[in-house]
Coordinates of C-alpha atoms and ligand atoms in Angstrom, one line a residue:
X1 CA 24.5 2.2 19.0
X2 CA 21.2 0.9 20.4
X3 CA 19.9 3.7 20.3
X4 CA 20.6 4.7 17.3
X5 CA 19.4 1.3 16.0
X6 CA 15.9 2.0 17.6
X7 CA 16.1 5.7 15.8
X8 CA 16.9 4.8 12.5
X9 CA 14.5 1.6 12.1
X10 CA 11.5 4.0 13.3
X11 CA 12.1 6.7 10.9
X12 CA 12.1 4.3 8.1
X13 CA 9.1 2.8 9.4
X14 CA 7.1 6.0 10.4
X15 CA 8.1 6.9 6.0
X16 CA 7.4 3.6 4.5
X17 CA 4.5 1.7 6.4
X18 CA 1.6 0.1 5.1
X19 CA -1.4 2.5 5.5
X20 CA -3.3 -0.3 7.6
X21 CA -7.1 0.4 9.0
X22 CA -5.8 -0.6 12.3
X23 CA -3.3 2.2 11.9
X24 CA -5.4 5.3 12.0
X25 CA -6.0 4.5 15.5
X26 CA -5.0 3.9 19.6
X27 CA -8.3 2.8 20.4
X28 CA -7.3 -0.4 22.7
X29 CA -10.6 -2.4 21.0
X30 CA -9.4 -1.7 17.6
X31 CA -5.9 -2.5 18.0
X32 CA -6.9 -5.9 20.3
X33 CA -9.6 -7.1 16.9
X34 CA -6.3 -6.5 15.1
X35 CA -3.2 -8.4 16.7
X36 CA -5.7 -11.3 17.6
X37 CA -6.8 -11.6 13.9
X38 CA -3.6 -10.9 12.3
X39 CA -2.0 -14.1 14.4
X40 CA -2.1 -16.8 11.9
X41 CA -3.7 -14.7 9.4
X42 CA -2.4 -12.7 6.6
X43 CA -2.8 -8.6 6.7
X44 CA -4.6 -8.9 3.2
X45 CA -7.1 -11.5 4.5
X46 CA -7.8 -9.4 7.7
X47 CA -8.7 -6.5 6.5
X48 CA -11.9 -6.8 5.2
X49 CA -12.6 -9.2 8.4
X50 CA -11.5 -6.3 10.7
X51 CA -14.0 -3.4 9.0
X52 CA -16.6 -5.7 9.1
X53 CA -16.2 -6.8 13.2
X54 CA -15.9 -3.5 13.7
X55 CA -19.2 -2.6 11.7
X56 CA -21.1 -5.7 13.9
X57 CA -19.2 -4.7 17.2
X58 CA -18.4 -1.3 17.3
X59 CA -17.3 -1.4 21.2
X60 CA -16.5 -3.8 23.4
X61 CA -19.3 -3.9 25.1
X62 CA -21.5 -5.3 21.9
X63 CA -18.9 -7.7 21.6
X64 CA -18.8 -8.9 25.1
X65 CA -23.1 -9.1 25.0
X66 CA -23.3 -10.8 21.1
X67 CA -24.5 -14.8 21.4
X68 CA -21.1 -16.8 20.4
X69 CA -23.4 -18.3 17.3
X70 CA -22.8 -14.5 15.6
X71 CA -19.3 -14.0 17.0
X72 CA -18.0 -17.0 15.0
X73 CA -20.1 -16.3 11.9
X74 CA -18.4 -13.1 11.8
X75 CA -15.0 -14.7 12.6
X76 CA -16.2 -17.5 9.3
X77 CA -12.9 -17.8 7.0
X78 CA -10.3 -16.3 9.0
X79 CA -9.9 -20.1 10.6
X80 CA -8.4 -20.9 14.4
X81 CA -11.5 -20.3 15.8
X82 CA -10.4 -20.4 19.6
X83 CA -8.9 -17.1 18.4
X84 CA -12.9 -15.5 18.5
X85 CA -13.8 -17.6 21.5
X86 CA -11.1 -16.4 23.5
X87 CA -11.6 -12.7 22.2
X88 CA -15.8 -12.8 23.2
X89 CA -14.7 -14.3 26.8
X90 CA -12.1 -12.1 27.3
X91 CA -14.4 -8.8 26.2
X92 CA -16.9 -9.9 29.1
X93 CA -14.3 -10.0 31.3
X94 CA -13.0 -6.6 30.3
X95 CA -16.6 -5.2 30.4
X96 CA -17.5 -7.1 33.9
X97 CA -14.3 -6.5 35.7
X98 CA -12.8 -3.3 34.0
X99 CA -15.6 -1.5 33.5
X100 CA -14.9 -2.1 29.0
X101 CA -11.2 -0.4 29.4
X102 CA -8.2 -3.0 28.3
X103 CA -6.3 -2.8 31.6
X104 CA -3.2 -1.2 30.9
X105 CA -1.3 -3.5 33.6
X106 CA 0.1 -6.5 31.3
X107 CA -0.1 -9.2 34.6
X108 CA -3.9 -8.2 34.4
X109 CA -4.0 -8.6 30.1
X110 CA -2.0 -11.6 30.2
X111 CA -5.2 -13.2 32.9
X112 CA -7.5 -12.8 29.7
X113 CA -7.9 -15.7 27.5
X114 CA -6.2 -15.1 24.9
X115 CA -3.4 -12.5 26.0
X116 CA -0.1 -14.5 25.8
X117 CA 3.1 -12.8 25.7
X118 CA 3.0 -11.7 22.2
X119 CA -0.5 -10.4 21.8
X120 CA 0.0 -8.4 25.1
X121 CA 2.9 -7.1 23.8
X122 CA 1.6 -5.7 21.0
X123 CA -1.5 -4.4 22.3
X124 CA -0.2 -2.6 25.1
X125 CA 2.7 -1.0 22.9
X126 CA 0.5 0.3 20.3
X127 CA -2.3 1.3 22.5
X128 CA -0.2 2.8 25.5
X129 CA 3.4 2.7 24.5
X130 CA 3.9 0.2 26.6
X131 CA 7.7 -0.8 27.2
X132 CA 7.0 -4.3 26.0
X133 CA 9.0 -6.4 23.5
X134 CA 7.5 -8.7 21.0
X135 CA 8.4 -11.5 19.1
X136 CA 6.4 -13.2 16.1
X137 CA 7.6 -15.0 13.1
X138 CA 9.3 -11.9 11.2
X139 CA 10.5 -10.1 14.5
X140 CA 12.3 -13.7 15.1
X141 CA 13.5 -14.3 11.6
X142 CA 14.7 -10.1 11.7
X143 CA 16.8 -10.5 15.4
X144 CA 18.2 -14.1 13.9
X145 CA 19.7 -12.3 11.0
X146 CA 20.6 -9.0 12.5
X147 CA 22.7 -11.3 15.2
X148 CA 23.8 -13.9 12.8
X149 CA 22.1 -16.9 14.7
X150 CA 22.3 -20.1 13.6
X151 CA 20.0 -22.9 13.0
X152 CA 15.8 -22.6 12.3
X153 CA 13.8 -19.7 13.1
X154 CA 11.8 -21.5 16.3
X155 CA 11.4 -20.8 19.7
X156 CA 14.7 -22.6 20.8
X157 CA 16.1 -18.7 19.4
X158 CA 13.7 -16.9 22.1
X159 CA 16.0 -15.8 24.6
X160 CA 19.2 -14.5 22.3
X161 CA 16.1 -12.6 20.1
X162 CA 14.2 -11.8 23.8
X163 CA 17.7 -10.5 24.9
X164 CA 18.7 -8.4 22.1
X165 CA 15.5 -6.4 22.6
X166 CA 15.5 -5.9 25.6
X167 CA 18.8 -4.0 24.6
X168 CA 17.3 -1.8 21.5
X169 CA 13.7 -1.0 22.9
X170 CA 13.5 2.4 22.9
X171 CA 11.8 4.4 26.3
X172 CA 9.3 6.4 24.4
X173 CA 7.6 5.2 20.7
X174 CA 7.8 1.8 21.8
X175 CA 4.6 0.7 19.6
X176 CA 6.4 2.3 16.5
X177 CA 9.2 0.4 17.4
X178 CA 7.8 -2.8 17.5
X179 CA 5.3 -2.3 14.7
X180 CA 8.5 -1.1 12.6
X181 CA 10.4 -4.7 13.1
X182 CA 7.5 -6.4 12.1
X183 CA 7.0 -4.3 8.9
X184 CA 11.0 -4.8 8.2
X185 CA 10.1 -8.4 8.5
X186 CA 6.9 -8.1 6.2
X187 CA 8.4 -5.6 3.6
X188 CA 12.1 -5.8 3.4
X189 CA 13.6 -8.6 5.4
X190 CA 11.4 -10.9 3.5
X191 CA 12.3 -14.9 4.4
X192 CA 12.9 -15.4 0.9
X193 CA 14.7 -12.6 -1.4
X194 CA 15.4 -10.2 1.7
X195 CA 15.7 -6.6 -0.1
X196 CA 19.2 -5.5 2.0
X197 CA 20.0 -3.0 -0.1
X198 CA 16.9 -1.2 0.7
X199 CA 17.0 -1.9 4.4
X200 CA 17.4 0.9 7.6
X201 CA 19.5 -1.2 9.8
X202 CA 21.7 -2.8 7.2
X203 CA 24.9 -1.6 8.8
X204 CA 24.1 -3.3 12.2
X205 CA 23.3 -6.5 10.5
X206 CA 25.9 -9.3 10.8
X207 CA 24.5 -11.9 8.4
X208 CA 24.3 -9.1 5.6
X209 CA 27.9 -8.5 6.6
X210 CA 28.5 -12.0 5.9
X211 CA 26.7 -12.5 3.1
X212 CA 24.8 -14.9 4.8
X213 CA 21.0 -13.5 4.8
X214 CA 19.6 -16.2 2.4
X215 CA 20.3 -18.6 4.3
X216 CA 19.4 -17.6 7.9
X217 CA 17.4 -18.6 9.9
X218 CA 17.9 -22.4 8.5
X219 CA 14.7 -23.3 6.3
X220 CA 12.2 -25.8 8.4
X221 CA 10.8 -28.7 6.7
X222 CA 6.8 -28.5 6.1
X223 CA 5.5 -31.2 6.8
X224 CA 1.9 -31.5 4.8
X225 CA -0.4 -33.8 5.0
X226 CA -3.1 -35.1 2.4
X227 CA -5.9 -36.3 3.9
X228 CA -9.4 -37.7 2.2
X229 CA -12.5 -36.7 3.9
X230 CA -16.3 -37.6 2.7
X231 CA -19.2 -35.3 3.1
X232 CA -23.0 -36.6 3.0
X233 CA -25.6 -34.3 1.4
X234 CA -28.8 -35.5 3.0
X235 CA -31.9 -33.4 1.8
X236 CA -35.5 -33.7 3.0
X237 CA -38.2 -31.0 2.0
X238 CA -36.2 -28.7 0.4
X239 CA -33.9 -28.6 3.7
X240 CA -30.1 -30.0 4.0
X241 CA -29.2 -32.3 7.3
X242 CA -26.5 -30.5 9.2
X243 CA -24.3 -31.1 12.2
X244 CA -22.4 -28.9 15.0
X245 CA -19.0 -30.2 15.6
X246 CA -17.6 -30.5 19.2
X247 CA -17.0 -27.9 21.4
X248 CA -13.3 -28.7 21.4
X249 CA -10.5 -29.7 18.8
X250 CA -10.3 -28.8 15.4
X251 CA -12.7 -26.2 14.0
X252 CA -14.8 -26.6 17.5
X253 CA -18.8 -25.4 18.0
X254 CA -18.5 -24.6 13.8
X255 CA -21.4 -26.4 11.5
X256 CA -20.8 -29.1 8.7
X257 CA -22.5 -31.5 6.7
X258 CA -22.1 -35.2 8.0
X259 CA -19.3 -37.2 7.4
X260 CA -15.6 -37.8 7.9
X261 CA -12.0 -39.2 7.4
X262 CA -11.8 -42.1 4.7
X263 CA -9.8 -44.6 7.1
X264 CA -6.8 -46.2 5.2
X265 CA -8.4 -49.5 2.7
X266 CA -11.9 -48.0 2.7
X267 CA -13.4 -47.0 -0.2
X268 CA -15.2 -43.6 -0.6
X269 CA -18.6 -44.9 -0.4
X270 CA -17.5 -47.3 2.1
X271 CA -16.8 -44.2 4.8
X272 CA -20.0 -43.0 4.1
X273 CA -21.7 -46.1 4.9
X274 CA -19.6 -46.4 8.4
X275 CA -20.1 -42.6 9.0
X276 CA -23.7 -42.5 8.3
X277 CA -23.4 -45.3 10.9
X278 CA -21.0 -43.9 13.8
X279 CA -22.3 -40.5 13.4
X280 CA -26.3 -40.6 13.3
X281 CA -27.1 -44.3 13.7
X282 CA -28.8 -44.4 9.9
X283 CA -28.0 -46.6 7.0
X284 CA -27.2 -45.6 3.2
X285 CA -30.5 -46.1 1.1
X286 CA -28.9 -44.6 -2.5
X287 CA -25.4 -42.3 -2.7
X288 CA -24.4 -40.5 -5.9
X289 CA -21.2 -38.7 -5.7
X290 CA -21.6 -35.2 -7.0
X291 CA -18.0 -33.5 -6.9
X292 CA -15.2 -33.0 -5.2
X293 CA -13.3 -30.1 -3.4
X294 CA -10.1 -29.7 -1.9
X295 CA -9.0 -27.8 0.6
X296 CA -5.9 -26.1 2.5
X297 CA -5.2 -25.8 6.0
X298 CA -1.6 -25.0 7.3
X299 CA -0.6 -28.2 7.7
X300 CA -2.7 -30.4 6.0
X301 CA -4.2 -30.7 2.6
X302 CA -8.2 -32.1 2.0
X303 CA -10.3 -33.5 -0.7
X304 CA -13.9 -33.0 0.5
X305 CA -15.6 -36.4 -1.2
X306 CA -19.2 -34.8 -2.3
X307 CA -22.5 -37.4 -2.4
X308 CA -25.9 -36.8 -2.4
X309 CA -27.6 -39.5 0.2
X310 CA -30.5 -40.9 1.1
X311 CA -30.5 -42.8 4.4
X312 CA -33.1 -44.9 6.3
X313 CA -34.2 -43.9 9.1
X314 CA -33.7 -40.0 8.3
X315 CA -31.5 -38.9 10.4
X316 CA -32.8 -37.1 14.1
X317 CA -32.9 -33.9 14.7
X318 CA -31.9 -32.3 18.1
X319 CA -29.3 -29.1 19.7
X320 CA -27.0 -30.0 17.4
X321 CA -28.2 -31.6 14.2
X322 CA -30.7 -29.8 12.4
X323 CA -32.6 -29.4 8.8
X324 CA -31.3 -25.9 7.2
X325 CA -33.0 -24.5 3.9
X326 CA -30.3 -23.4 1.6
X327 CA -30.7 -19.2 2.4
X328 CA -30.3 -20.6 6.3
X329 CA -27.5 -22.2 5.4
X330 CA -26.1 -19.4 5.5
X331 CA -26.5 -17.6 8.7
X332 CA -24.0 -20.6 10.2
X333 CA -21.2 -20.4 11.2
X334 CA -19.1 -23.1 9.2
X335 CA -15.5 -24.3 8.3
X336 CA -14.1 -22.9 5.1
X337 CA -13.7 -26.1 3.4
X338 CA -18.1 -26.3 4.4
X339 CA -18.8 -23.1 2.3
X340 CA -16.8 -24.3 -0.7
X341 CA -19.0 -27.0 -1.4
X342 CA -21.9 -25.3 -0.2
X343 CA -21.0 -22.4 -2.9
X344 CA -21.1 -25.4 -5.2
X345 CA -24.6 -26.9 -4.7
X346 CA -26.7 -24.4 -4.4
Ligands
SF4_401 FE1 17.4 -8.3 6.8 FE2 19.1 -7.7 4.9 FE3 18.3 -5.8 6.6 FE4 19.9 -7.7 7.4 S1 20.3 -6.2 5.9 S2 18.1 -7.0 8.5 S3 19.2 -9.5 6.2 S4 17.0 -6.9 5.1

């Protein structure tokens, strides 16, 4: 029956897939740029991302040499930046240590930052058939309803899904295999509205047998967050004030415009004056507010607070705040929520 299984979900998928850039290829490069953008990322977004990396870092040897300022301006937009750090450290390592070939060895891949068990997984089964399994989000919600599982689609589900895998993975075509689960997931065995009646495996599938595919895995609560944020536009000589943000947390090493989280019982203006403060030591001559944006992350929602400022002293320049004329502003790498309201001023 497993084997079957395996048989019958590959056909459908070598038939119906997505023609995908990343698809026309094994080259170990292009498939790595690939899984580690399409984490977090939807295959629409990447696309254009992953033609143009490819365009500024053919191999992985221009990768592994590019300064880290140009690895995340390429990587601007597509968000979880630790996802392009990793990739850049992990290229010199390939290039230093394995003369620029992905190691086909996953104890060696998974040593790269980077590599968990998922992106290794995928890698090495597309780019050398591998016998890896995989799970992601529609692999997980796929093996949930194929077994019937109960309760939500989180990691908790790991081993019955991990188990059940280990069981269909075919010997040969193993990258097929795994791409073809993912693409049931993405195409067919949607989280909302699955399309059974169009589905390969729907004879092995328990929950379909039970009628009970809507409503496994067990929808999770979002939890969203709004959060107010204010932004200072400081201008001298043409040129906009701009900061680097720490090299760890949230949107780490990207570049922003001054400013920050409006604490509870503050006022807008009121954060600027105590950010202005905390954050370069300068006081509010004149403010103005200009506009607002708003932005969304996963799990949080922003409103970007916009004011034009004037501050006594002006604030000081050094590594990591510097005056930007608006075509430099540019060539920065910044957040996404940075370039709206830059796309707005000038
Ligand atoms: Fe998903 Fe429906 Fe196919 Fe079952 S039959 S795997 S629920 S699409």
């Amino acid at each position: 029956m497993f084997k079957i299984f395996a048989r019958d979900l590959t056909r459908w998928y070598q038939k119906h897939h997505r023609d995908l850039p990343w698809r026309a290829t094994r080259d170990p490069y292009h498939i790595w740029t690939s899984e580690i953008m399409l984490q977090q990322t939807t295959v629409n977004a990447v696309i254009p991302y992953y033609e143009h990396w490819l365009k500024t870092f053919p191999t992985v040897f221009d990768l592994a040499r590019a300064d880290i300022h140009d690895v995340l301006k390429a990587w601007q937009g597509l968000g979880y930046y630790a996802r392009a750090k990793n990739f850049h450290k992990a290229a010199g390592l390939v290039v230093d240590d394995h003369g620029g070939k992905l190691p086909a060895d996953p104890v060696l891949v998974r040593s790269l930052p980077g590599f968990g068990p998922y992106t290794t997984g995928s890698v090495l089964s597309i780019a050398y058939d591998a016998r890896l399994t995989i799970i992601d989000a529609n692999v997980r919600r796929v093996v949930m309803r194929l077994l019937a599982l109960p309760g939500e689609a989180d990691i908790q589900q790991d081993k019955k899904v991990s188990a059940f895998l280990e069981k269909v993975l075919p010997r040969k075509g193993v990258g097929d295999f795994n791409q073809a689960l993912m693409e049931l997931g993405a195409l067919v065995c949607r989280s909302k509205e699955p399309l059974c009646l169009l589905c390969p495996v729907r004879s092995y599938c328990s929950a379909y047998a039970k009628d009970k595919q809507e409503t496994i895995p067990k929808p999770k609560q979002k939890i969203i967050k709004d959060i107010d944020a204010v932004i200072a536009v400081i201008r001298h000589k043409g040129k906009f004030f701009i900061q680097k943000r720490p090299s760890k947390g949230l949107l780490a090493d990207l570049w922003e415009f001054p400013g920050g989280k409006v604490e509870k019982g503050e006022s807008a203006r009121e954060a600027l004056g105590r950010e202005m403060q905390e954050e370069l030591g300068v006081k509010i001559v004149s403010a103005s507010h200009l506009f607002d944006v708003r932005h969304f992350y996963t799990t949080f929602r922003v409103k970007l607070s916009v004011w034009s400022v004037e501050t006594a002293p002006l604030p000081k320049t050094d590594k990591t705040h510097r005056w930007a004329s608006s075509r430099d502003l540019t060539r920065y790498p910044m957040p996404s929520g940075t370039v709206k309201v830059i796309e707005k001023l000038v």
